[in-house]
Amino acid sequence: MAEPETTEPRRTGLAEQLKASLPRNVIVLGVVSFLADVSTDMMYWTVPFFIALLGGGFVWVGIIEGLRDGITSFVTIASGFVSDRVGKRKALVGLGYGISTVVKP
């Protein structure tokens, strides 16, 4: 008599599981978002030193950081409104990351 064949579950790595469960666009956007956040966070700590180099004090650091946060919030609200009206989210995401990449240097 032949022995019954036992089948073990196929072992796959995390990358293969993510690739099978997530669309390619989601993975690419996640990587791009991660890299954009890392580059932004690497620049944040240099702003106070740059302002001090130009002769500004803590007040100017606060003003510039407050303006940055306010502009970010305004642009987020405006881009959400435009995205809802236009409906072409992929193009808007590309435009947003493109502008961010050009402006950082």
Short mmCIF file of C-alpha atoms in Angstrom, two decimals:
data_model
loop_
_atom_site.label_atom_id
_atom_site.label_comp_id
_atom_site.label_asym_id
_atom_site.label_seq_id
_atom_site.Cartn_x
_atom_site.Cartn_y
_atom_site.Cartn_z
CA MET A 1 0.00 0.00 0.00
CA ALA A 2 1.16 3.48 -0.80
CA GLU A 3 1.52 5.94 2.00
CA PRO A 4 -0.68 9.04 1.81
CA GLU A 5 1.19 12.06 0.55
CA THR A 6 1.47 14.79 3.15
CA THR A 7 1.51 18.31 1.93
CA GLU A 8 3.15 20.96 4.02
CA PRO A 9 2.08 24.53 3.63
CA ARG A 10 4.32 26.40 1.25
CA ARG A 11 6.61 28.74 3.13
CA THR A 12 6.93 32.14 1.62
CA GLY A 13 8.88 35.18 2.66
CA LEU A 14 7.40 38.47 3.73
CA ALA A 15 8.18 40.09 0.37
CA GLU A 16 6.30 37.36 -1.50
CA GLN A 17 3.31 37.64 0.83
CA LEU A 18 3.15 41.41 0.42
CA LYS A 19 3.50 41.12 -3.34
CA ALA A 20 0.63 38.64 -3.42
CA SER A 21 -1.65 40.69 -1.17
CA LEU A 22 -0.95 44.30 -2.20
CA PRO A 23 -1.13 45.94 -5.61
CA ARG A 24 2.13 47.15 -7.11
CA ASN A 25 1.07 50.82 -6.88
CA VAL A 26 0.54 50.53 -3.12
CA ILE A 27 4.01 49.06 -2.60
CA VAL A 28 5.70 51.67 -4.80
CA LEU A 29 3.82 54.53 -3.14
CA GLY A 30 4.76 53.19 0.29
CA VAL A 31 8.45 53.09 -0.60
CA VAL A 32 8.34 56.59 -2.15
CA SER A 33 6.48 57.96 0.88
CA PHE A 34 8.99 56.37 3.25
CA LEU A 35 11.96 57.83 1.37
CA ALA A 36 10.33 61.28 1.19
CA ASP A 37 9.65 61.22 4.94
CA VAL A 38 13.21 60.13 5.71
CA SER A 39 14.68 62.91 3.58
CA THR A 40 12.36 65.48 5.19
CA ASP A 41 13.21 64.32 8.70
CA MET A 42 16.92 64.47 7.87
CA MET A 43 16.51 68.14 6.92
CA TYR A 44 14.40 69.28 9.91
CA TRP A 45 17.24 69.37 12.39
CA THR A 46 19.40 71.51 10.08
CA VAL A 47 16.92 74.42 9.88
CA PRO A 48 17.68 75.91 13.34
CA PHE A 49 21.42 75.74 12.63
CA PHE A 50 20.95 77.43 9.27
CA ILE A 51 18.84 80.20 10.84
CA ALA A 52 21.46 80.68 13.57
CA LEU A 53 24.15 80.87 10.90
CA LEU A 54 22.19 83.70 9.29
CA GLY A 55 21.99 85.50 12.63
CA GLY A 56 18.44 84.59 13.64
CA GLY A 57 17.41 83.60 17.12
CA PHE A 58 14.84 81.30 18.67
CA VAL A 59 11.99 83.61 17.72
CA TRP A 60 12.80 83.28 14.03
CA VAL A 61 13.07 79.50 14.35
CA GLY A 62 9.58 79.48 15.87
CA ILE A 63 8.16 81.76 13.19
CA ILE A 64 9.60 79.70 10.36
CA GLU A 65 8.52 76.38 11.89
CA GLY A 66 5.01 77.77 12.51
CA LEU A 67 4.76 78.99 8.93
CA ARG A 68 5.93 75.60 7.68
CA ASP A 69 3.29 73.78 9.70
CA GLY A 70 0.56 76.21 8.66
CA ILE A 71 1.43 76.03 4.97
CA THR A 72 1.58 72.23 5.17
CA SER A 73 -1.90 72.10 6.70
CA PHE A 74 -3.32 74.52 4.14
CA VAL A 75 -1.80 72.65 1.20
CA THR A 76 -3.11 69.35 2.60
CA ILE A 77 -6.65 70.71 2.80
CA ALA A 78 -6.44 72.31 -0.64
CA SER A 79 -5.00 69.21 -2.29
CA GLY A 80 -7.72 67.05 -0.73
CA PHE A 81 -10.36 69.40 -2.13
CA VAL A 82 -8.75 69.35 -5.59
CA SER A 83 -8.40 65.57 -5.46
CA ASP A 84 -12.10 65.17 -4.68
CA ARG A 85 -13.06 67.50 -7.53
CA VAL A 86 -10.66 66.22 -10.20
CA GLY A 87 -10.59 62.53 -9.30
CA LYS A 88 -7.15 61.86 -10.84
CA ARG A 89 -5.39 60.93 -7.64
CA LYS A 90 -2.37 59.20 -9.17
CA ALA A 91 -1.39 62.33 -11.11
CA LEU A 92 -1.87 64.52 -8.03
CA VAL A 93 0.26 62.22 -5.90
CA GLY A 94 3.02 62.31 -8.51
CA LEU A 95 2.76 66.10 -8.72
CA GLY A 96 2.92 66.43 -4.93
CA TYR A 97 5.97 64.22 -4.52
CA GLY A 98 7.58 65.87 -7.54
CA ILE A 99 7.16 69.35 -6.09
CA SER A 100 8.45 68.12 -2.73
CA THR A 101 11.53 66.66 -4.39
CA VAL A 102 12.28 69.81 -6.38
CA VAL A 103 11.76 72.22 -3.47
CA LYS A 104 13.86 70.41 -0.82
CA PRO A 105 17.30 71.23 -2.24
#
